[in-house]
Amino acid sequence: MNVSGHQFLEDVLRQLDEAAEILELDDSIREFLRAPKRTVILSIPVRMDDGSIKVFTGYRVQHNNARGPFKGGIRYHPSVDLDEVTALAILMTWKTAVVDIPFGGAKGGVKCNPKEMSRSELERLTRRYTAALFDVIGPHIDIPAPDVYTDEQIMAWIMDTYSQLKGEPTPEVVTGKPISVGGSECRKEATAYGVSVCVREAAREYGLELKGASIAIQGYGNVGFNAAKILHDWGAKIVAVSDSKGGIINRDGLNPLKVMEHKKRTGSVINYEDAENIANEELLTLDIDFLIPAAIEGQITGKNADKIRAKVIVEGANGPTTPEADRILQERDVKVVPDILANAGGVTVSYFEWVQNVQKFRWERDEILMRLDKRMVKSFKDTLEYSKRYETGMRMGALLLAVKRVAEAVESLGIWP
Ligand code: NAD
């Protein structure tokens, strides 16, 4: 992670203060929204494969549930700390509010290096962490999901541990599960689909033609690759893509599926036969219609923001733009569709997964994509409306929309007793 957890949390709280100022929120509501409702810090003893016991530190921060049960991913990473998890929990509250799903915001994390752990060590860690959280999670309390270095297998272990302790199968306690145990169709490409809808809607709003529009994508994983595939199908031209090893460019357009075949064969997109190699930094500053950062945070910074030539940035990744870069982009009138809107397709389909589990009924692919598309279009329009009403960029527009929705819910419920 590029920014420290502490700096990240400060930035998130400062943004909230700015939004509260613009919305003229009451000081007491602002204070309420700054503080997470519950923070759990755990010591998680795990028997390692060599027989030794290692104690890991785990967190679950439940920020706000005024609009519905807490919702948010679980991250396994060496850099996890309380400030980072808290900042991410607050951002989840805004994200669920922007797309108007009836959930609040939470985040969990365990400070560990999953790359150095065996599958059985990860299973024991996950089950012990879930058992320790048993009283504070649940289908109508707090519903975890995958995040960095946690996947559908880990979600299946969470579901199984919770169900064993509860004494009944409870798939709706967690989302992002394998389809065999109640996972939803389209969950894997949901974030990329939402990103693609934002590109389509931004093209409409800013007078660009999606057919033939030039697009560069940083990161060729779940979000980057699937967005390339969908946007290519919709007629856009994917001119450049990259991964952690470097990037490639072909001004006539790349074939996303062939690039993925090459990546699977060689381990990277670089040296693809039908393109030239470029540095990651160069990809970010290409003269194109859309730039989609879909890799890691802190990529567009004070150092390169004045060189960005894309007309619109659609943030697939979480936090790819630093606050300093954001100011520069706004001064230069580069349009930015912010992460809490652009990548909210994932949490939206997570919500659909939960609804299907609660109803004990499965929806088909077409129905899920139709509902996701509709919700992303509505959220895009709502955000745009707020950014116009308050004469700000879309990032602040999305935050204003979210904070207003959460503040209204808090005010309606009141403070008890
Ligand atoms: P992933 O691990 O599948 O893919 C990440 C890709 O980024 C890989 O191709 C990797 O090689 C590349 N990468 C890493 N460092 C890079 C660098 N410095 N320059 C260029 N490429 C680099 O991850 P993902 O699930 O696609 O997530 C990508 C981003 O989207 C993350 O910020 C994540 O938090 C965010 N996000 C993902 C989802 C989801 O549903 N997967 C939902 C919301 C947000």
Coordinates of C-alpha atoms in Angstrom, one line a residue, residues 112-339:
C112 CA -0.8 -11.7 7.7
N113 CA 1.1 -12.6 4.6
P114 CA -1.2 -15.2 2.8
K115 CA 1.5 -15.8 0.1
E116 CA 3.6 -17.4 2.8
M117 CA 0.8 -19.5 4.3
S118 CA -0.4 -22.9 3.3
R119 CA -4.0 -23.6 2.3
S120 CA -4.7 -25.4 5.6
E121 CA -3.1 -22.6 7.6
L122 CA -5.4 -20.1 5.8
E123 CA -8.4 -22.3 6.5
R124 CA -7.6 -22.5 10.3
L125 CA -7.0 -18.7 10.4
T126 CA -10.3 -18.0 8.6
R127 CA -12.3 -20.4 10.8
R128 CA -10.9 -19.0 14.0
Y129 CA -11.4 -15.4 12.9
T130 CA -15.0 -16.2 11.9
A131 CA -15.7 -18.0 15.2
A132 CA -14.3 -15.0 17.1
L133 CA -16.7 -12.7 15.1
F134 CA -19.7 -15.0 15.5
D135 CA -21.6 -12.7 17.8
V136 CA -21.2 -9.5 15.7
I137 CA -21.7 -10.8 12.2
G138 CA -24.8 -12.4 10.7
P139 CA -27.2 -12.2 7.7
H140 CA -29.0 -9.2 9.3
I141 CA -26.1 -7.8 11.3
D142 CA -23.0 -7.7 9.2
I143 CA -22.3 -9.5 5.9
P144 CA -18.6 -9.9 4.9
A145 CA -17.2 -10.4 1.4
P146 CA -13.9 -10.9 -0.3
D147 CA -11.2 -8.1 -0.6
V148 CA -7.5 -8.1 -1.2
Y149 CA -6.1 -11.7 -1.0
T150 CA -9.3 -13.3 0.1
D151 CA -11.4 -15.3 -2.4
E152 CA -14.5 -17.4 -2.8
Q153 CA -12.8 -20.4 -1.0
I154 CA -12.3 -18.2 2.1
M155 CA -15.9 -17.0 1.9
A156 CA -17.0 -20.7 1.7
W157 CA -15.0 -21.4 5.0
I158 CA -16.7 -18.4 6.6
M159 CA -20.1 -19.6 5.6
D160 CA -19.4 -23.1 6.8
T161 CA -17.9 -22.0 10.2
Y162 CA -20.8 -19.7 10.8
S163 CA -23.4 -22.3 9.8
Q164 CA -21.8 -25.0 12.0
L165 CA -21.9 -22.7 15.0
K166 CA -25.4 -21.6 14.3
G167 CA -26.6 -25.1 13.7
E168 CA -28.2 -24.3 10.3
P169 CA -27.0 -23.6 6.8
T170 CA -26.6 -19.8 6.5
P171 CA -25.3 -18.9 3.1
E172 CA -26.6 -15.3 3.5
V173 CA -24.0 -14.5 6.1
V174 CA -21.4 -13.8 3.5
T175 CA -21.2 -12.9 -0.2
G176 CA -18.7 -13.7 -3.0
K177 CA -19.2 -17.5 -2.3
P178 CA -18.7 -20.2 -4.9
I179 CA -21.8 -20.7 -7.0
S180 CA -22.1 -24.3 -5.6
V181 CA -22.9 -23.0 -2.2
G182 CA -25.2 -20.0 -3.1
G183 CA -22.8 -17.6 -4.9
S184 CA -24.4 -15.4 -7.6
E185 CA -24.0 -15.6 -11.3
C186 CA -22.1 -12.5 -12.7
R187 CA -20.3 -11.8 -9.3
K188 CA -16.9 -12.2 -11.0
E189 CA -17.5 -9.6 -13.7
A190 CA -19.9 -7.4 -11.7
T191 CA -17.3 -4.7 -10.8
A192 CA -16.1 -4.5 -14.4
Y193 CA -19.6 -4.4 -15.7
G194 CA -20.3 -1.4 -13.4
V195 CA -17.1 0.3 -14.6
S196 CA -18.2 -0.3 -18.2
V197 CA -21.6 1.2 -17.6
C198 CA -19.9 4.3 -16.1
V199 CA -17.7 4.6 -19.3
R200 CA -20.9 4.3 -21.4
E201 CA -22.8 6.9 -19.4
A202 CA -19.8 9.3 -19.2
A203 CA -19.4 9.1 -23.0
R204 CA -23.1 10.1 -23.3
E205 CA -22.7 12.9 -20.8
Y206 CA -19.5 14.4 -22.3
G207 CA -20.4 14.0 -25.9
L208 CA -18.0 11.2 -26.8
E209 CA -18.9 8.3 -29.1
L210 CA -18.4 5.0 -27.3
K211 CA -18.1 3.1 -30.6
G212 CA -14.4 3.6 -31.5
A213 CA -13.5 5.5 -28.2
S214 CA -9.9 4.9 -27.2
I215 CA -9.4 3.3 -23.8
A216 CA -6.3 2.5 -21.8
I217 CA -6.6 0.2 -18.8
Q218 CA -4.0 -0.1 -16.0
G219 CA -4.1 -3.6 -14.4
Y220 CA -5.2 -6.8 -16.2
G221 CA -6.8 -8.8 -13.3
N222 CA -10.4 -9.3 -12.5
V223 CA -11.6 -5.7 -13.0
G224 CA -9.1 -4.7 -15.8
F225 CA -9.5 -7.7 -18.0
N226 CA -13.3 -8.0 -17.7
A227 CA -13.8 -4.3 -18.4
A228 CA -11.6 -4.6 -21.5
K229 CA -13.7 -7.6 -22.7
I230 CA -17.1 -5.8 -22.1
L231 CA -16.0 -2.5 -23.6
H232 CA -14.5 -4.2 -26.6
D233 CA -17.8 -6.0 -27.1
W234 CA -19.6 -2.6 -26.9
G235 CA -17.4 -1.3 -29.8
A236 CA -14.8 0.7 -27.9
K237 CA -11.1 0.4 -28.9
I238 CA -8.8 -1.0 -26.1
V239 CA -5.5 0.6 -27.2
A240 CA -3.3 -0.1 -24.1
V241 CA -3.3 -2.4 -21.1
S242 CA -0.8 -3.2 -18.4
D243 CA 0.0 -5.3 -15.4
S244 CA 2.6 -5.2 -12.7
K245 CA 5.4 -6.1 -15.2
G246 CA 4.6 -3.4 -17.8
G247 CA 2.2 -2.4 -20.5
I248 CA 1.4 -2.9 -24.2
I249 CA -0.1 -0.5 -26.9
N250 CA -1.7 -1.0 -30.3
R251 CA -3.4 2.2 -31.6
D252 CA -5.6 0.0 -33.9
G253 CA -7.0 -1.8 -30.8
L254 CA -6.1 -5.0 -28.9
N255 CA -8.2 -8.2 -28.7
P256 CA -8.7 -8.6 -24.9
L257 CA -9.2 -12.4 -25.1
K258 CA -6.1 -12.9 -27.1
V259 CA -4.1 -10.7 -24.7
M260 CA -5.4 -12.8 -21.8
E261 CA -4.4 -16.0 -23.5
H262 CA -0.9 -14.5 -23.9
K263 CA -0.8 -13.4 -20.2
K264 CA -1.9 -16.9 -19.1
R265 CA 0.9 -18.4 -21.3
T266 CA 3.7 -16.1 -20.3
G267 CA 2.7 -14.6 -17.0
S268 CA 2.3 -11.0 -18.3
V269 CA 0.7 -8.9 -21.0
I270 CA 4.1 -7.6 -22.1
N271 CA 5.7 -8.9 -25.3
Y272 CA 2.3 -9.6 -26.9
E273 CA 3.0 -10.2 -30.6
D274 CA 0.4 -7.7 -31.9
A275 CA 1.5 -4.7 -29.8
E276 CA 4.5 -2.6 -28.6
N277 CA 5.7 -2.6 -25.0
I278 CA 5.2 0.6 -23.0
A279 CA 6.0 1.5 -19.4
N280 CA 3.2 1.7 -17.0
E281 CA 3.8 5.4 -16.4
E282 CA 3.5 6.0 -20.2
L283 CA 0.1 4.3 -20.3
L284 CA -1.3 6.7 -17.7
T285 CA -0.4 9.7 -19.8
L286 CA -1.6 8.5 -23.3
D287 CA -3.7 10.8 -25.4
I288 CA -7.0 8.8 -25.2
D289 CA -10.7 9.2 -24.4
F290 CA -10.9 7.0 -21.3
L291 CA -8.3 5.9 -18.7
I292 CA -9.3 3.1 -16.4
P293 CA -7.0 2.6 -13.4
A294 CA -7.8 -1.0 -12.3
A295 CA -4.7 -2.0 -10.4
I296 CA -3.8 -0.6 -7.0
E297 CA -4.2 2.7 -5.1
G298 CA -2.0 5.9 -5.4
Q299 CA -1.2 5.6 -9.1
I300 CA -2.3 9.1 -10.3
T301 CA -0.3 11.5 -8.1
G302 CA 0.9 15.1 -7.8
K303 CA 3.9 14.0 -10.0
N304 CA 1.9 12.8 -13.1
A305 CA -1.5 14.4 -12.8
D306 CA -0.5 17.4 -15.0
K307 CA 0.6 15.0 -17.7
I308 CA -2.7 13.0 -18.0
R309 CA -4.2 13.5 -21.4
A310 CA -7.3 11.2 -21.1
K311 CA -10.6 13.1 -21.3
V312 CA -12.2 11.0 -18.7
I313 CA -10.8 8.8 -15.9
V314 CA -13.1 6.0 -14.6
E315 CA -11.7 4.6 -11.4
G316 CA -12.0 0.8 -11.4
A317 CA -9.5 0.5 -8.5
N318 CA -10.0 1.8 -5.0
G319 CA -8.2 5.1 -4.4
P320 CA -6.1 5.2 -7.5
T321 CA -5.9 9.1 -7.4
T322 CA -4.3 10.9 -4.5
P323 CA -6.0 14.0 -3.1
E324 CA -3.2 16.2 -4.6
A325 CA -3.7 14.7 -8.0
D326 CA -7.4 15.1 -7.7
R327 CA -7.1 18.9 -7.2
I328 CA -4.8 19.1 -10.3
L329 CA -7.2 17.1 -12.5
Q330 CA -10.1 19.3 -11.4
E331 CA -8.2 22.5 -12.3
R332 CA -7.4 21.0 -15.7
D333 CA -11.0 19.9 -16.2
V334 CA -10.2 16.2 -16.6
K335 CA -13.5 14.4 -15.7
V336 CA -13.2 11.7 -13.0
V337 CA -15.9 9.1 -12.3
P338 CA -14.9 8.3 -8.7
D339 CA -14.2 4.8 -7.3

